[in-house]
Short mmCIF file of C-alpha atoms in Angstrom, two decimals:
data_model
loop_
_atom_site.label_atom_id
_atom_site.label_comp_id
_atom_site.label_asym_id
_atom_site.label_seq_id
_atom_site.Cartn_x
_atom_site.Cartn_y
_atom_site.Cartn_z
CA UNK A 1460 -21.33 -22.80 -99.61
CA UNK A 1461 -23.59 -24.28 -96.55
CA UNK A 1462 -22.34 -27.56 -95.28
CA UNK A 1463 -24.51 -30.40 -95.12
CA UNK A 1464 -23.23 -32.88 -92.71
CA UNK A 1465 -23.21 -36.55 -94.10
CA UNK A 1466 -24.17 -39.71 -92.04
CA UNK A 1467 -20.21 -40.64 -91.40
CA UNK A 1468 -20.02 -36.94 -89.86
CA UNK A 1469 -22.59 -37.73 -87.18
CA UNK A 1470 -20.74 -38.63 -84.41
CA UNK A 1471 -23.59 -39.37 -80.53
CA UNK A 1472 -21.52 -38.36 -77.57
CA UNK A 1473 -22.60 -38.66 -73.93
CA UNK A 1474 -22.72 -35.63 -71.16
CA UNK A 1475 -23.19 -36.06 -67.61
CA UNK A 1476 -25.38 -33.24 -65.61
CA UNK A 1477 -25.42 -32.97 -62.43
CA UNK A 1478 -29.07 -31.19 -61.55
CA UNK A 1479 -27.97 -30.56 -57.99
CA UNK A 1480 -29.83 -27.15 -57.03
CA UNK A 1481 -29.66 -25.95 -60.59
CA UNK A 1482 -32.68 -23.92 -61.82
CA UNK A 1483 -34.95 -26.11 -64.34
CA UNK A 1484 -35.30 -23.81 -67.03
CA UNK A 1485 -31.38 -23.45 -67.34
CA UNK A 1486 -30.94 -26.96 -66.38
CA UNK A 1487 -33.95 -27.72 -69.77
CA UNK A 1488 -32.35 -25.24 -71.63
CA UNK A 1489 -28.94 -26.46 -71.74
CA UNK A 1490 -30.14 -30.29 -72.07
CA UNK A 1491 -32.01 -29.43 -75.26
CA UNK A 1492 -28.93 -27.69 -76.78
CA UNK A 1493 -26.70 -31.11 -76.42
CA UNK A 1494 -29.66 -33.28 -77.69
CA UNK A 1495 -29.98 -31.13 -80.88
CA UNK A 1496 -26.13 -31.00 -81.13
CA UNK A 1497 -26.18 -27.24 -81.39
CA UNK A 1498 -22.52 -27.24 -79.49
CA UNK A 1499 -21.06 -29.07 -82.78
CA UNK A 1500 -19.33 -27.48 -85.65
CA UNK A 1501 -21.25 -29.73 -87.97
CA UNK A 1502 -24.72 -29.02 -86.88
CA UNK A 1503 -27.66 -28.69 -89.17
CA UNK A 1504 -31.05 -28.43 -88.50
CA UNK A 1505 -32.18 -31.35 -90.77
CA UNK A 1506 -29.37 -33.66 -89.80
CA UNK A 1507 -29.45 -35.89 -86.32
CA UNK A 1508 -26.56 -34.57 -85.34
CA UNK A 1509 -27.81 -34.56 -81.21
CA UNK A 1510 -25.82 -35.94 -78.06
CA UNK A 1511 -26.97 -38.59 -75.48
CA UNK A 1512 -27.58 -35.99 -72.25
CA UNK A 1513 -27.33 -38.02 -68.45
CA UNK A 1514 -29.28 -35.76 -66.09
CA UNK A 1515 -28.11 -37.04 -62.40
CA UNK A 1516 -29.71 -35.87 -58.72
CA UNK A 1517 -32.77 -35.27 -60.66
CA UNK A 1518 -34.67 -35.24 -57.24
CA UNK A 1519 -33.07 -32.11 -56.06
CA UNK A 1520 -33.10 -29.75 -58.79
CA UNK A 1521 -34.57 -25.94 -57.76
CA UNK A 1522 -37.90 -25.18 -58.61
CA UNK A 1523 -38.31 -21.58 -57.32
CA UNK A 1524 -42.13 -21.03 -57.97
CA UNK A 1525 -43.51 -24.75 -57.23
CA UNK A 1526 -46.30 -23.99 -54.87
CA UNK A 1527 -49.10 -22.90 -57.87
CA UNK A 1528 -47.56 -25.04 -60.72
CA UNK A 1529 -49.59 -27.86 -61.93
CA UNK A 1530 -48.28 -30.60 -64.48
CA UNK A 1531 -51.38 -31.42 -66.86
CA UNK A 1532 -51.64 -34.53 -69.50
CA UNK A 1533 -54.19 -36.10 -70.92
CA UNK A 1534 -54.81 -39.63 -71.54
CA UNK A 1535 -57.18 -38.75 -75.03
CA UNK A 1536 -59.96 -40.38 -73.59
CA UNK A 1537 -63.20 -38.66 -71.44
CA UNK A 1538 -62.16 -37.73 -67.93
CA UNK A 1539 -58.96 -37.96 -68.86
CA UNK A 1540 -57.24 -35.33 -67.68
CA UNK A 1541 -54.65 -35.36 -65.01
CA UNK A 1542 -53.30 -32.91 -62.59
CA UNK A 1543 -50.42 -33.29 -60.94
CA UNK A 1544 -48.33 -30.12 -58.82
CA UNK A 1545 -44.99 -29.97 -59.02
CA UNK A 1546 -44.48 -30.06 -55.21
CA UNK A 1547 -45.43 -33.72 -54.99
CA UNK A 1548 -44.07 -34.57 -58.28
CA UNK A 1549 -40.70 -33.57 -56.95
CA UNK A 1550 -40.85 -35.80 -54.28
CA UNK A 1551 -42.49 -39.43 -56.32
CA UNK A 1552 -41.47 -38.35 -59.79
CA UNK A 1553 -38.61 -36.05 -60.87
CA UNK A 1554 -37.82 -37.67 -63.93
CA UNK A 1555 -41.43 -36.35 -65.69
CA UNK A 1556 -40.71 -32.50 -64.33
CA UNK A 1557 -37.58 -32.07 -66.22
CA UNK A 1558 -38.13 -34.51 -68.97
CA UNK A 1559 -41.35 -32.62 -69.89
CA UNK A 1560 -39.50 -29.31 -69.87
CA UNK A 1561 -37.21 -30.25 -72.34
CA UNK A 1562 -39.72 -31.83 -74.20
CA UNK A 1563 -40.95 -28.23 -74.76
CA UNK A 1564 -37.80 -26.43 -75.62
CA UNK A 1565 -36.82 -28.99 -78.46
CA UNK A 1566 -39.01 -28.09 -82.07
CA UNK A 1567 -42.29 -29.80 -82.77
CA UNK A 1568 -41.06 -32.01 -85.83
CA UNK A 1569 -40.22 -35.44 -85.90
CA UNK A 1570 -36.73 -35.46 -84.64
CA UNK A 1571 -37.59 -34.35 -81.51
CA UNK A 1572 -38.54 -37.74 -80.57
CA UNK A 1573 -35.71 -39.36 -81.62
CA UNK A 1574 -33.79 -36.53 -79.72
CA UNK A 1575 -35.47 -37.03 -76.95
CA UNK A 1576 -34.73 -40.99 -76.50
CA UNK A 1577 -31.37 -39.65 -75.97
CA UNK A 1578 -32.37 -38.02 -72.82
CA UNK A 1579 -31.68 -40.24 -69.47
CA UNK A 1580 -33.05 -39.27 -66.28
CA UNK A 1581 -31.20 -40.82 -63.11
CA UNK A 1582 -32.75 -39.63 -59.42
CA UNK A 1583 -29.30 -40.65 -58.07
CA UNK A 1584 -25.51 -39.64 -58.19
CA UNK A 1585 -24.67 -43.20 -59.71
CA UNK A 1586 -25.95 -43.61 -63.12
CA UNK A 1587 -25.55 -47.21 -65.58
CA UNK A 1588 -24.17 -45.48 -68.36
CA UNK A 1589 -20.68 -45.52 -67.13
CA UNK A 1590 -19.04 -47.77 -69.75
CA UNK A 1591 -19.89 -45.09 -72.13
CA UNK A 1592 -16.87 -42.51 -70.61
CA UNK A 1593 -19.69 -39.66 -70.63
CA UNK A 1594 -17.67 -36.38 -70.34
CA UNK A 1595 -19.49 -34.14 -67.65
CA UNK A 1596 -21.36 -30.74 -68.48
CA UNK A 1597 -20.79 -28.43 -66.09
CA UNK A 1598 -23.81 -25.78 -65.51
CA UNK A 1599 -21.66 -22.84 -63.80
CA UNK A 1600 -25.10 -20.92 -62.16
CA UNK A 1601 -26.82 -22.29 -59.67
CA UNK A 1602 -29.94 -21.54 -57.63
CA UNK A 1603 -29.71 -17.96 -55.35
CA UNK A 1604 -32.01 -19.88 -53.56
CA UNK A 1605 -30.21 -22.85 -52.78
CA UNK A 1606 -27.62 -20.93 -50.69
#
């Protein structure tokens, strides 16, 4: 029989990650999993089931091919494009590099914005979400690069 979690089943718990020299698509990839709950027993697709995800030192995760990489968004409007490359984004605006990345790895339907509220984005080691005892995610592989 498939279970179908019920609203008093849903439980929102909070995960620290430190980004320090961690790889962004591993660093996205594991982010998205928490958000959409996937590590619970009582996930279901349908059901908002997802975890609030802390991302910490977001200004020095690893980006190993930065150089060529360009950021694009448009504004909707004529001449609105913009192009930003990851190098300088890294240094003015980390939050946007990793937040857009998991953007892309959570599905196109209309949880993934409500997933993606739970997604906080610190540039620092000292985050304001301490009074919510957020137990810490550990990402064992780091960058090869980083050593």
């Amino acid at each position: 029989k498939t279970f179908t979690p019920k609203p008093a089943d849903l439980t929102h718990d909070w995960y620290v990650i430190d980004a320090t020299d961690v790889v962004l698509g591993r660093l996205a990839t594991q982010a998205a999993i928490l958000l959409r709950g996937k590590n619970k027993p009582t996930y279901a697709p349908h059901a908002d089931s997802g975890n609030h995800v802390i991302i910490i030192n977001a200004d020095k995760i690893a980006l190993l091919a930065q150089d060529g990489q360009v950021l694009y968004s448009h504004s909707g409007r004529p001449g609105g494009l913009r192009r930003d490359s990851y190098a300088e984004l890294l240094e003015k605006n980390p939050e946007r590099i990793i937040k857009n990345a998991v953007k892309g790895m959570l599905p196109k339907n209309r949880l993934a914005k409500v997933q993606l509220d739970r997604l906080h984005i610190v540039r620092g080691a000292e985050h304001p979400y301490a009074g919510m005892k957020p137990q810490v995610f550990e990402i064992a592989q780091v960058s090869q690069q980083a050593k």
